[in-house]
PDB file of C-alpha atoms in Angstrom:
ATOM      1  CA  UNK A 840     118.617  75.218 146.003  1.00 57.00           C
ATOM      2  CA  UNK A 841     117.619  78.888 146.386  1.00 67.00           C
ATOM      3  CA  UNK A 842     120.158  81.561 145.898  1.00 76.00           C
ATOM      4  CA  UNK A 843     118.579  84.611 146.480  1.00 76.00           C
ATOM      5  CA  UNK A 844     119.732  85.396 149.785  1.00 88.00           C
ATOM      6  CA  UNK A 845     123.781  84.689 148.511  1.00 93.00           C
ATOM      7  CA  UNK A 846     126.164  87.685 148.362  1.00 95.00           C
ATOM      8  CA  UNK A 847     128.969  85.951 146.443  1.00 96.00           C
ATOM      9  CA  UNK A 848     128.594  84.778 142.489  1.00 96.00           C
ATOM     10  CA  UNK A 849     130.306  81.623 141.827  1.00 95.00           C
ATOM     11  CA  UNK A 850     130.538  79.482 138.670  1.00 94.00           C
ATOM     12  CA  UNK A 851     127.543  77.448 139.856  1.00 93.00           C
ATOM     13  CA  UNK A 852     124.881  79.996 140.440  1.00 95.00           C
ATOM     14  CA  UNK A 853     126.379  82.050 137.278  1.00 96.00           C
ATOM     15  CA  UNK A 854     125.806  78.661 134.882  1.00 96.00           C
ATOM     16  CA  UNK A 855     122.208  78.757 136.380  1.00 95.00           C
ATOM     17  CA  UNK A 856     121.440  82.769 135.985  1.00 96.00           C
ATOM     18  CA  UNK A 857     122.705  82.192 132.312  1.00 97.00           C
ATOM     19  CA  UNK A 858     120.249  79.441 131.503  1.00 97.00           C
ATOM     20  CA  UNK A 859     117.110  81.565 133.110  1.00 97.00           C
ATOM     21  CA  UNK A 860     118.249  84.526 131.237  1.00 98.00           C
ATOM     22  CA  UNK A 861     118.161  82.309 128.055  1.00 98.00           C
ATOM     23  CA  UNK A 862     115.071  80.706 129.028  1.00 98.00           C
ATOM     24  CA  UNK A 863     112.898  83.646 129.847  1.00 98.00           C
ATOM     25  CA  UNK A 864     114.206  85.438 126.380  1.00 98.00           C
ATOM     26  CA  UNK A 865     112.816  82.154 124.557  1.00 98.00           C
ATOM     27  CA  UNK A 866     109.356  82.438 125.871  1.00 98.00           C
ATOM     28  CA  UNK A 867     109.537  86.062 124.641  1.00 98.00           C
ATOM     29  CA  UNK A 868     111.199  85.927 121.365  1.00 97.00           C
ATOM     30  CA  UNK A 869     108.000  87.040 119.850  1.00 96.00           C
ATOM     31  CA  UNK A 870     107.545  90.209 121.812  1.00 96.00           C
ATOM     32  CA  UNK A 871     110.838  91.306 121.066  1.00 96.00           C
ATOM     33  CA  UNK A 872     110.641  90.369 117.501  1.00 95.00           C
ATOM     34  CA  UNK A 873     107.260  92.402 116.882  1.00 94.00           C
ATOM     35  CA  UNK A 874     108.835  96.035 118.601  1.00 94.00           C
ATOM     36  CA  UNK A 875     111.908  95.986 115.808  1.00 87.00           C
ATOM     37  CA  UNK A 876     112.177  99.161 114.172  1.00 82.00           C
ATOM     38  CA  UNK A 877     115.367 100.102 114.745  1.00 74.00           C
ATOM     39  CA  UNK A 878     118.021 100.213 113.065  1.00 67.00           C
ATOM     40  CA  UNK A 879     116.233  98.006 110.481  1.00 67.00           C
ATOM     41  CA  UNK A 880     112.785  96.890 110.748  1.00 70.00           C
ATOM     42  CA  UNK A 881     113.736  93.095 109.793  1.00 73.00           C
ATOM     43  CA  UNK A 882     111.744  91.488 112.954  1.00 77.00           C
ATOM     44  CA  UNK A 883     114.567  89.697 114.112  1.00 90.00           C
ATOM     45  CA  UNK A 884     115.913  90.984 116.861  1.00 95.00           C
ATOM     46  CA  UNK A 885     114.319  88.457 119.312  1.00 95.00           C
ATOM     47  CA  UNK A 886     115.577  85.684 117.461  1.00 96.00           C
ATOM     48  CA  UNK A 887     119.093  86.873 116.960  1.00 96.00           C
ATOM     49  CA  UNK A 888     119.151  87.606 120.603  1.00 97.00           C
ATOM     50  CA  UNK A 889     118.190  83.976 121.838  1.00 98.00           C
ATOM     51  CA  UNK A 890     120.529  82.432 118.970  1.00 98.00           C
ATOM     52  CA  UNK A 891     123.118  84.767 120.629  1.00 98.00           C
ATOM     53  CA  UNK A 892     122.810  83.935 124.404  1.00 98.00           C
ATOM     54  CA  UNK A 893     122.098  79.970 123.638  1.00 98.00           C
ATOM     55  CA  UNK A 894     125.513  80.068 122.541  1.00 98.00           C
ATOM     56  CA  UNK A 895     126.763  80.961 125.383  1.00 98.00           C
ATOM     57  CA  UNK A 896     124.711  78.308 127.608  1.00 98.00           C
ATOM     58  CA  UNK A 897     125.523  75.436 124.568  1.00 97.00           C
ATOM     59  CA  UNK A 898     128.863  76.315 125.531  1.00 97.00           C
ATOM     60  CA  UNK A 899     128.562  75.598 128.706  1.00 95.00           C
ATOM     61  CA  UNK A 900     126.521  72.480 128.322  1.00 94.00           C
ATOM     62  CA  UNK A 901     129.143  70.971 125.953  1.00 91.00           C
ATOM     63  CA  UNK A 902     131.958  71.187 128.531  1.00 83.00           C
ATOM     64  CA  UNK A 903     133.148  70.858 131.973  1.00 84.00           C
ATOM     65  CA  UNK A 904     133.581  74.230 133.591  1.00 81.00           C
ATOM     66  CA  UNK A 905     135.311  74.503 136.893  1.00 81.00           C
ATOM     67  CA  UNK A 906     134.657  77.650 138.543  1.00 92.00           C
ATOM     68  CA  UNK A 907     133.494  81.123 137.942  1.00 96.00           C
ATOM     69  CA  UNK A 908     136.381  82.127 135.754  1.00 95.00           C
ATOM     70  CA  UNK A 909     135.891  79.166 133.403  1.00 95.00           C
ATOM     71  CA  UNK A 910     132.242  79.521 133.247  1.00 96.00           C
ATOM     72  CA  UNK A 911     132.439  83.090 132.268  1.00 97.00           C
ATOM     73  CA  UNK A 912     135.178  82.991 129.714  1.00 96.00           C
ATOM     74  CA  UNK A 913     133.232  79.445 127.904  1.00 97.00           C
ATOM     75  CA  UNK A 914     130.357  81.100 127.958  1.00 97.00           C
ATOM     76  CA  UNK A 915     131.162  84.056 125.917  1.00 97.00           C
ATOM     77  CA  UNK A 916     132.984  82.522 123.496  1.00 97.00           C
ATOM     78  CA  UNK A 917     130.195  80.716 122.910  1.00 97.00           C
ATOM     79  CA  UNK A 918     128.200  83.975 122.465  1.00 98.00           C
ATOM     80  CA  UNK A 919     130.569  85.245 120.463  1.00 97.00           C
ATOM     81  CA  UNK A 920     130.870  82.748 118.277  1.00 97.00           C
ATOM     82  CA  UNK A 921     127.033  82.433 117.653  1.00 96.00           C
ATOM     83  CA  UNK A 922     126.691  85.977 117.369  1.00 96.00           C
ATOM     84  CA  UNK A 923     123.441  87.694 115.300  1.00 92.00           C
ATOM     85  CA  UNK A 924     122.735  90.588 113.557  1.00 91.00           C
ATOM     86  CA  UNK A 925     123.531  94.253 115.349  1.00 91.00           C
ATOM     87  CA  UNK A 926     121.677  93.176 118.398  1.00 93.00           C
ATOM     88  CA  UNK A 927     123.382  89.989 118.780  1.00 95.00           C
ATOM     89  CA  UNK A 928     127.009  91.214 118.266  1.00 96.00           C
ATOM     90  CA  UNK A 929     125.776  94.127 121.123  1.00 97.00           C
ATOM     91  CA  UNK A 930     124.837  91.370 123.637  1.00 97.00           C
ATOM     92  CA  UNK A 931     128.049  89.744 122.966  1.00 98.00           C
ATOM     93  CA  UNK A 932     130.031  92.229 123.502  1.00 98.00           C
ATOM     94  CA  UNK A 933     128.546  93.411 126.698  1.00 98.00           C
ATOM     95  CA  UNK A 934     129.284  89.510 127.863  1.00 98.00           C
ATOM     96  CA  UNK A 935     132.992  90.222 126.827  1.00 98.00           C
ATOM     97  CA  UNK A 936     132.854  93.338 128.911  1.00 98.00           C
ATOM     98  CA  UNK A 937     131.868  91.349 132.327  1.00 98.00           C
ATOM     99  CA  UNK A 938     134.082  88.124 131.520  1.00 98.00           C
ATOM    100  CA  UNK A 939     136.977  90.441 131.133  1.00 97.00           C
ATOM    101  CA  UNK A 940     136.507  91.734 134.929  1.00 97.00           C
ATOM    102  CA  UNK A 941     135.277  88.476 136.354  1.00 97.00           C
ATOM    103  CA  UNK A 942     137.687  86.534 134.371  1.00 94.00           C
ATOM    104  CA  UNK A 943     140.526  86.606 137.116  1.00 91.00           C
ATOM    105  CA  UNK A 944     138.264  85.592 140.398  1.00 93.00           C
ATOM    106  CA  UNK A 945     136.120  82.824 141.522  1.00 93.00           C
ATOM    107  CA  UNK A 946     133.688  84.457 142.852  1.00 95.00           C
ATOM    108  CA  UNK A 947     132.321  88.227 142.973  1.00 96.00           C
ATOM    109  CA  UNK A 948     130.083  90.450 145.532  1.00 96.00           C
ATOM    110  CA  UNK A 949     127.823  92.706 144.600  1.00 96.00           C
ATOM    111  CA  UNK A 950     130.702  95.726 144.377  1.00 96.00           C
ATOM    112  CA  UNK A 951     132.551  93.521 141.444  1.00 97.00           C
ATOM    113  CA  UNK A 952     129.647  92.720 139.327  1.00 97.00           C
ATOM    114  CA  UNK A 953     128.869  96.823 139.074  1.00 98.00           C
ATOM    115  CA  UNK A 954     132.509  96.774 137.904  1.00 98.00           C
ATOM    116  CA  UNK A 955     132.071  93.932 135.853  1.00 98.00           C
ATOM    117  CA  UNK A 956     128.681  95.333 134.377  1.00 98.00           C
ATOM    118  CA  UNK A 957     130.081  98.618 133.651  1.00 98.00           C
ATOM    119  CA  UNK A 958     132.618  97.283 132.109  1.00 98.00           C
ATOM    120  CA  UNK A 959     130.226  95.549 129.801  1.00 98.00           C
ATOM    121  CA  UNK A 960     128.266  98.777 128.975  1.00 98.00           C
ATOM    122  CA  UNK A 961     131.750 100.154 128.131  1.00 98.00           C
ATOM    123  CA  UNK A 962     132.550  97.123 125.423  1.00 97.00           C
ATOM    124  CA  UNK A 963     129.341  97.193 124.090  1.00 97.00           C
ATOM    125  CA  UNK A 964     129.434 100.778 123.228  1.00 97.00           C
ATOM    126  CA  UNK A 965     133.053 100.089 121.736  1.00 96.00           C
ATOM    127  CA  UNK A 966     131.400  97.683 119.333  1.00 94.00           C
ATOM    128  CA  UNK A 967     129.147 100.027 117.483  1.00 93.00           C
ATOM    129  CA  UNK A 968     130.477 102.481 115.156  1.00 91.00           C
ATOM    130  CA  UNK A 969     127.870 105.102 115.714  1.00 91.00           C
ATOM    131  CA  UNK A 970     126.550 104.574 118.890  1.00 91.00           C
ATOM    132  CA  UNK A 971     122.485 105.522 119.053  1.00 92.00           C
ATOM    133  CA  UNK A 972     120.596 106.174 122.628  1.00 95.00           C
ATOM    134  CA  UNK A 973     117.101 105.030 123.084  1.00 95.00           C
ATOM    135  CA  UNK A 974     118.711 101.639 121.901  1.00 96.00           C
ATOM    136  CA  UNK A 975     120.169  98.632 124.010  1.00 96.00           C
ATOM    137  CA  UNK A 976     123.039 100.551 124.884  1.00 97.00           C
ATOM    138  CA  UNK A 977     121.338 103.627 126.371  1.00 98.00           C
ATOM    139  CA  UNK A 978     119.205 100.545 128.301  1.00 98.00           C
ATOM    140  CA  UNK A 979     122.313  98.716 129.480  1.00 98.00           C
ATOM    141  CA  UNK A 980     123.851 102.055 130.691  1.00 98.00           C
ATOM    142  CA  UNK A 981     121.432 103.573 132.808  1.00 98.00           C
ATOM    143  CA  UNK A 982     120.037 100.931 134.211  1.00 98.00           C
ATOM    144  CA  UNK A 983     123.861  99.944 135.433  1.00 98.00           C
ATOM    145  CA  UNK A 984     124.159 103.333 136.602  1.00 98.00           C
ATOM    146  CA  UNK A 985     120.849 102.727 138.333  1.00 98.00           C
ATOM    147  CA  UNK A 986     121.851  99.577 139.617  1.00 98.00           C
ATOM    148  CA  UNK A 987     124.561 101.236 141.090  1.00 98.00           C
ATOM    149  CA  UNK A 988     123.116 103.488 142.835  1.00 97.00           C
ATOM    150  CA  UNK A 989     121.668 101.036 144.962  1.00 97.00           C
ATOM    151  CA  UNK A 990     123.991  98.562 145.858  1.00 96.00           C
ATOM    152  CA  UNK A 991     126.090  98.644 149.476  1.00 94.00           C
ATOM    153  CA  UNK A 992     128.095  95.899 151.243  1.00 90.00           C
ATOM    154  CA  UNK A 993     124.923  93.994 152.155  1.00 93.00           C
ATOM    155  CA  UNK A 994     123.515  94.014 148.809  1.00 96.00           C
ATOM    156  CA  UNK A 995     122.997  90.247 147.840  1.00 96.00           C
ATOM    157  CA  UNK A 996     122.644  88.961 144.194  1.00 95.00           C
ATOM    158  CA  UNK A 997     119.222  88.915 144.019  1.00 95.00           C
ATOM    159  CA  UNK A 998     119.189  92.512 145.289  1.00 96.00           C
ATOM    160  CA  UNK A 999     121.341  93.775 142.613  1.00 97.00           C
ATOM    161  CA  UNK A1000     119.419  92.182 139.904  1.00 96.00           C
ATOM    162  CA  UNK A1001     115.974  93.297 140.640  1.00 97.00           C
ATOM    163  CA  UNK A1002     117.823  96.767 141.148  1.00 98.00           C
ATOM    164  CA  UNK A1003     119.329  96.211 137.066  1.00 98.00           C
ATOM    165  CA  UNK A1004     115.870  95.052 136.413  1.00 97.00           C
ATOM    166  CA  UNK A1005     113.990  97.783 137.392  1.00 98.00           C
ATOM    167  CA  UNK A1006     116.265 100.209 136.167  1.00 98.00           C
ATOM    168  CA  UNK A1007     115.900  98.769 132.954  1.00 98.00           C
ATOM    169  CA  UNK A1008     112.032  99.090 132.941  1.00 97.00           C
ATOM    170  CA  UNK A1009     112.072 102.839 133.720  1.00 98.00           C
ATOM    171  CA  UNK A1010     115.259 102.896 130.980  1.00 98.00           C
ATOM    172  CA  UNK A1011     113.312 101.191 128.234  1.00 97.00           C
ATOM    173  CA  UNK A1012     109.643 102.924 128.709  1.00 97.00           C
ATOM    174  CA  UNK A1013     111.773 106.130 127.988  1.00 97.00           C
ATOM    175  CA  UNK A1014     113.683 105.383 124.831  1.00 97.00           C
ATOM    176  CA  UNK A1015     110.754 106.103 122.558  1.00 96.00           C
ATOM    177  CA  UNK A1016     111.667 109.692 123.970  1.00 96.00           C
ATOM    178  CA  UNK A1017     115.710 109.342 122.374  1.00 96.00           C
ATOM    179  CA  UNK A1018     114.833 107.396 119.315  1.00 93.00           C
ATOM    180  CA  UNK A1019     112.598 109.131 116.995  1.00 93.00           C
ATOM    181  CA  UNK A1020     111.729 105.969 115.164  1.00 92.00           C
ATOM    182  CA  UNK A1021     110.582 104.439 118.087  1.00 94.00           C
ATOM    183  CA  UNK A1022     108.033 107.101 119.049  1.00 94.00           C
ATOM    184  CA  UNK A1023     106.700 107.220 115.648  1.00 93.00           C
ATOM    185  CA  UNK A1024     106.277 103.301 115.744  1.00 92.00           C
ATOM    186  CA  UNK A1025     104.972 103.546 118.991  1.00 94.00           C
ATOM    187  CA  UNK A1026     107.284 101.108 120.347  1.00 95.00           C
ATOM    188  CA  UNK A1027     109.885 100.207 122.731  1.00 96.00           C
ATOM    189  CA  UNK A1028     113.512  99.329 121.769  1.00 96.00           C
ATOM    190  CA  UNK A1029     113.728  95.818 120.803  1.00 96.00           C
ATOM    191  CA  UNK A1030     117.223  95.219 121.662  1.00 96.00           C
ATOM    192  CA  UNK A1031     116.842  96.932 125.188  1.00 97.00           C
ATOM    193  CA  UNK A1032     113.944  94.503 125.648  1.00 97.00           C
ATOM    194  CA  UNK A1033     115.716  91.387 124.720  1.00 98.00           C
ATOM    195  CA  UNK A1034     118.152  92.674 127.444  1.00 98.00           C
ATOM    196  CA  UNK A1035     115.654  93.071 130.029  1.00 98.00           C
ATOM    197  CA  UNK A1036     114.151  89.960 129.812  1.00 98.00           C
ATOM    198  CA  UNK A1037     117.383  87.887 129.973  1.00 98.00           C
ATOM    199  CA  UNK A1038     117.963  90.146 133.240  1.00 97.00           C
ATOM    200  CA  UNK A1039     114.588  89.250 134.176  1.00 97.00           C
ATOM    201  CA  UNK A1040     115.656  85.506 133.954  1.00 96.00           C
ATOM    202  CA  UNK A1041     118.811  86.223 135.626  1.00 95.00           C
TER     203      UNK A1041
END
């Protein structure tokens, strides 16, 4: 069935944008893998990414969810739980940050999931001790903000994603220009990458 033209997220369609999101990070674990500089250039970051997001579909594989509250709240345990590496534990948290707005309804227009997504920006800024832009976090931000910007009462879901999207494609060619290391590497944040593409998916 095609959602695109839907206006209202409910624990069906989420369960599906999770598993795209995980799926089109897989096919690109490599890409992300080869830009990781930053914080440590380890050449993980793709992989601790997927590891990181699987959990959060196994989750919902492994058990009957009914709804959009369930789905949300199973599925980031299970990204929490599987959490990897700096990048991994980011991702997760920003998860937390939406299931603890979405967490409460059964479904969710275009208006709550801003408010959810901001509020996952917020957690996953809590999360890191130092916070560094030109990173994921500077990538989930603006392209929120972005997002945002966009969205009105006839927004539908598809609309808002390709909104997040693109704002995170103008957000991540531009963090070589906040992170030193990056520009010197002549690379892209990994970590902001791994985001987009699950986005992309979504």
């Amino acid at each position: 069935m095609n959602y695109r033209k839907n206006k209202l997220l409910n624990g069906e369609i989420y369960k599906l944008m999770l598993k795209a999101g995980e799926s089109e990070l897989r096919a690109h674990i490599d890409d992300v893998n080869n830009l990781n500089v930053f914080p440590v250039p380890d050449g993980d970051t793709g992989d601790n990414m997927w590891r990181t997001v699987r959990g959060g579909v196994n989750a919902l594989e492994a058990c009957k969810t009914d709804g959009l509250k369930d789905a949300v709240q199973t599925s980031s345990k299970g990204m929490l739980l599987e959490a990897r590496g700096n990048s991994g534990v980011i991702i997760s948290q920003f998860f937390k940050g939406i299931t603890d707005v979405l967490m409460d309804t059964e479904t969710a227009d275009a208006f709550e999931l801003i408010r959810a997504l901001q509020s996952g920006v917020k957690e996953a800024y809590s999360s890191v001790e130092k916070p560094a832009e030109g990173t994921i976090l500077t990538v989930a931000r603006e392209s929120v903000g972005y997002a945002a910007s966009k969205t009105d009462k006839e927004s539908t879901l598809s609309d808002l994603m390709e909104a997040l999207r693109d704002g995170m494609k103008v957000s991540l060619e531009h963090t070589p220009e906040l992170l030193p290391v990056l520009k010197q590497a002549g690379v892209i944040d990994s970590g902001g990458a791994g985001l987009y593409y699950v986005i992309c998916g979504f």
